[in-house]
Coordinates of C-alpha atoms in Angstrom, one line a residue:
M1268 CA 122.7 30.2 228.1
L1269 CA 123.4 27.2 226.2
T1270 CA 120.7 28.4 224.2
A1271 CA 121.4 31.4 223.4
V1272 CA 124.9 30.7 222.2
V1273 CA 123.0 28.0 219.3
L1274 CA 121.2 31.1 218.4
V1275 CA 124.0 33.3 217.5
P1276 CA 125.4 31.6 214.8
L1277 CA 121.8 30.4 213.5
L1278 CA 121.1 34.1 213.0
L1279 CA 124.3 35.0 211.3
L1280 CA 123.7 31.8 209.0
S1281 CA 120.3 33.2 208.4
N1282 CA 121.7 36.8 207.5
T1283 CA 124.4 35.4 205.2
L1284 CA 122.2 33.7 203.0
A1285 CA 119.6 36.7 202.6
Q1286 CA 122.2 38.5 201.5
D1287 CA 123.6 36.1 198.9
D1288 CA 119.7 35.8 198.2
T1289 CA 119.8 39.4 197.7
I1290 CA 123.1 40.0 196.0
S1291 CA 122.0 37.3 193.7
E1292 CA 118.7 39.3 192.9
I1293 CA 120.7 41.9 192.1
Q1294 CA 123.3 40.8 189.6
K1295 CA 120.5 39.1 188.1
T1296 CA 118.8 42.8 187.8
I1297 CA 122.5 44.0 186.5
Y1298 CA 122.4 40.8 184.2
V1299 CA 119.1 42.1 182.9
L1300 CA 119.5 45.6 182.7
E1301 CA 123.2 44.9 180.7
H1302 CA 121.5 42.7 177.9
R1303 CA 118.3 45.0 177.5
M1304 CA 121.1 48.4 176.9
N1305 CA 123.0 45.9 175.3
T1306 CA 120.1 45.1 173.2
A1307 CA 119.2 49.0 172.7
E1308 CA 122.6 49.6 171.4
S1309 CA 122.4 47.3 169.2
S1310 CA 119.1 48.9 167.9
L1311 CA 120.7 52.3 168.1
V1312 CA 123.6 51.2 166.2
K1313 CA 121.3 49.9 163.4
A1314 CA 118.9 52.6 163.2
L1315 CA 122.3 54.7 163.3
G1316 CA 123.1 53.1 160.5
R1317 CA 120.3 53.2 158.8
V1318 CA 120.2 56.9 159.6
A1319 CA 123.6 56.9 157.3
V1320 CA 122.0 55.1 154.5
T1321 CA 119.3 57.3 154.3
E1322 CA 121.7 60.2 154.5
S1323 CA 124.1 58.8 151.9
K1324 CA 120.7 58.2 149.5
L1325 CA 119.5 61.6 150.2
Q1326 CA 122.8 62.9 149.4
Q1327 CA 122.6 61.0 146.1
A1328 CA 119.2 62.4 145.5
E1329 CA 120.2 66.0 146.0
T1330 CA 123.3 65.3 143.8
K1331 CA 120.7 64.0 140.8
L1332 CA 118.8 67.2 141.6
V1333 CA 121.4 69.7 140.9
Q1334 CA 122.6 67.1 138.0
A1335 CA 118.8 67.5 136.4
D1336 CA 118.6 71.3 137.1
V1337 CA 121.9 71.9 135.4
K1338 CA 120.4 70.0 132.4
R1339 CA 117.1 71.7 132.1
V1340 CA 119.0 75.2 132.5
Q1341 CA 121.1 73.5 129.1
L1342 CA 117.8 72.4 127.7
E1343 CA 116.3 75.7 128.1
S1344 CA 118.9 77.6 127.1
E1345 CA 119.5 75.2 123.5
L1346 CA 115.4 75.5 123.3
K1347 CA 115.9 79.6 123.5
K1348 CA 118.7 79.0 120.6
H1349 CA 116.4 76.6 118.6
S1350 CA 113.2 79.0 118.4
A1351 CA 115.3 81.9 117.8
A1352 CA 116.4 80.0 114.6
I1353 CA 113.3 78.7 113.9
A1354 CA 111.9 82.1 113.9
G1355 CA 114.6 83.1 111.6
L1356 CA 114.0 80.5 109.1
T1357 CA 110.0 81.6 109.4
Q1358 CA 111.1 85.2 108.8
N1359 CA 113.4 84.2 105.6
L1360 CA 110.4 81.6 104.3
S1361 CA 107.7 84.5 104.7
T1362 CA 110.5 87.3 103.2
L1363 CA 110.9 84.8 100.2
Q1364 CA 107.4 83.9 99.8
G1365 CA 106.4 87.6 99.4
K1366 CA 109.6 88.3 96.8
Q1367 CA 108.3 85.1 94.6
T1368 CA 107.5 86.3 91.3
R1369 CA 103.5 86.4 91.2
H1370 CA 101.9 86.6 87.6
I1371 CA 100.1 90.1 87.7
A1372 CA 98.5 91.2 84.7
F1373 CA 95.6 93.2 83.1
S1374 CA 93.7 94.4 80.1
V1375 CA 90.4 96.0 79.6
G1376 CA 88.4 97.1 77.2
R1377 CA 85.1 100.0 77.1
S1378 CA 82.9 99.2 74.1
T1379 CA 80.8 102.8 74.5
S1380 CA 81.6 106.1 74.4
L1381 CA 82.1 108.8 77.2
T1382 CA 81.7 112.2 78.1
A1383 CA 83.0 114.1 81.4
T1384 CA 80.4 116.4 81.8
G1385 CA 80.8 119.2 84.0
E1386 CA 83.6 117.1 86.0
N1387 CA 86.7 114.8 85.6
K1388 CA 85.3 111.1 85.3
V1389 CA 86.8 108.1 86.2
I1390 CA 86.7 105.6 83.1
T1391 CA 85.1 102.3 83.1
Y1392 CA 85.7 99.3 81.1
D1393 CA 83.1 96.3 80.7
K1394 CA 85.4 94.5 78.6
I1395 CA 87.9 92.1 80.4
W1396 CA 90.6 90.1 78.9
L1397 CA 92.9 89.5 81.2
N1398 CA 93.2 90.2 85.3
D1399 CA 95.6 87.8 86.1
G1400 CA 96.2 88.3 90.0
N1401 CA 92.4 90.1 90.5
G1402 CA 94.4 93.3 90.8
F1403 CA 92.0 94.9 88.2
N1404 CA 88.6 96.1 90.9
T1405 CA 86.0 95.7 88.2
G1406 CA 83.8 97.5 90.7
T1407 CA 85.6 100.8 91.1
N1408 CA 87.8 100.5 87.6
H1409 CA 90.8 100.7 89.6
F1410 CA 94.2 98.6 89.5
V1411 CA 95.3 98.1 92.8
A1412 CA 98.6 96.8 93.3
P1413 CA 98.8 93.1 95.0
V1414 CA 102.3 93.6 95.6
T1415 CA 105.7 96.1 95.6
G1416 CA 107.3 96.2 92.4
V1417 CA 107.6 97.9 89.1
Y1418 CA 104.5 97.7 86.7
M1419 CA 104.1 99.1 83.5
F1420 CA 100.8 100.3 82.2
N1421 CA 99.5 101.8 78.7
Y1422 CA 96.3 103.6 77.8
N1423 CA 94.8 104.5 74.4
N1424 CA 91.9 106.4 73.3
Q1425 CA 89.6 107.5 70.4
Y1426 CA 88.8 110.8 69.3
H1427 CA 86.7 112.7 66.5
S1428 CA 84.8 115.3 65.5
K1429 CA 86.6 118.3 66.7
K1430 CA 86.3 117.5 70.7
T1431 CA 89.4 117.2 72.8
S1432 CA 90.4 113.8 74.3
Y1433 CA 92.1 114.6 77.6
V1434 CA 93.0 111.2 79.7
L1435 CA 94.5 111.3 83.1
F1436 CA 96.7 108.7 84.4
M1437 CA 96.2 108.9 88.4
I1438 CA 97.8 107.1 91.0
N1439 CA 96.2 107.0 94.7
G1440 CA 94.2 110.5 94.0
K1441 CA 97.5 112.3 91.9
R1442 CA 97.7 113.1 88.4
V1443 CA 101.0 111.0 87.1
Q1444 CA 100.8 111.2 83.2
S1445 CA 98.1 112.5 80.9
S1446 CA 97.6 112.0 77.0
S1447 CA 95.7 114.8 75.1
V1448 CA 95.0 115.2 71.6
Y1449 CA 92.4 117.6 69.8
H1450 CA 92.1 117.7 65.8
K1451 CA 91.0 120.8 64.8
N1452 CA 89.6 119.6 61.4
G1453 CA 87.7 116.3 62.8
G1454 CA 87.9 113.2 61.7
F1455 CA 89.2 110.2 63.8
G1456 CA 92.3 109.3 65.9
M1457 CA 94.1 107.8 68.5
S1458 CA 95.6 108.8 72.0
G1459 CA 97.5 107.4 74.3
N1460 CA 100.5 106.9 76.7
E1461 CA 103.2 104.6 78.5
I1462 CA 104.6 104.8 81.9
Q1463 CA 106.9 102.2 84.1
L1464 CA 107.0 102.9 87.6
R1465 CA 107.4 101.6 91.3
L1466 CA 104.2 100.8 93.4
Q1467 CA 103.8 100.1 96.8
K1468 CA 101.5 97.0 98.1
G1469 CA 98.0 98.6 98.1
D1470 CA 98.7 101.5 95.7
S1471 CA 95.7 102.5 93.5
V1472 CA 95.8 103.1 89.8
W1473 CA 92.9 104.5 87.0
L1474 CA 92.1 106.6 84.4
E1475 CA 89.9 109.9 84.3
L1476 CA 88.8 111.7 81.3
G1477 CA 88.9 115.4 81.8
K1478 CA 86.1 117.7 82.6
N1479 CA 84.1 118.0 79.3
D1480 CA 86.2 115.9 77.4
F1481 CA 85.2 112.8 74.8
I1482 CA 86.4 109.6 73.9
Y1483 CA 85.1 107.0 71.2
S1484 CA 84.3 103.6 71.2
D1485 CA 82.3 101.0 70.0
G1486 CA 82.3 97.1 69.6
A1487 CA 85.4 97.7 68.2
L1488 CA 87.1 98.6 71.4
Y1489 CA 89.0 101.4 70.6
S1490 CA 89.3 102.0 74.5
S1491 CA 92.0 100.1 76.3
F1492 CA 93.9 100.0 79.9
N1493 CA 96.6 97.6 80.3
G1494 CA 99.2 96.7 82.8
Q1495 CA 101.6 94.4 84.2
L1496 CA 104.4 93.3 87.1
I1497 CA 107.2 93.6 85.5
Y1498 CA 109.2 92.7 88.6
Q1499 CA 108.8 92.4 92.5
N1500 CA 110.5 94.1 95.7

């Protein structure tokens, strides 16, 4: 009986000590968890801080990107204006260069007589005194206008021996002017004409001797054809 009375308090004491140990372990566990939670919260706060900084930098970058895009549009607009201005200046320069007065003149002569048997014949020339601007083509004996402008032409031919001398001034295949002479008593004489007119660049001018007509020339070069640019437009 005495033994039972002694054991009961011992058992109660043992249970109490066991409960204290359990509480202590729980408290330790709670402490550890709280520490870890605090650490996690601190890490989360720091991470949120870094996110906020990153978002701020991203917003700044986006703002700079928008500003850069606005600047790009402005620069493109200015570039278009400058390009248009350059194109206008280039066109003006081209126009001024095109209108710049050029030295264009020719003077040619023929050293032999010519008869146009059966049909009109282009009068050819074998003496070149002047061909500034290279408008006179020695192969075709045509003058081709290098520029648009007002030109002056004159031509002279000799006749003799009761033969008709009929010379046609031709532009692009059409007769524009002529000179004609016939002396019933024979002998020698001169015929010619002069004209001023506007030619377009590329217009072709030449002289033709009428069908079955005659011009006389020799080493004295009585037959000549001359032209020059008066002004360009």
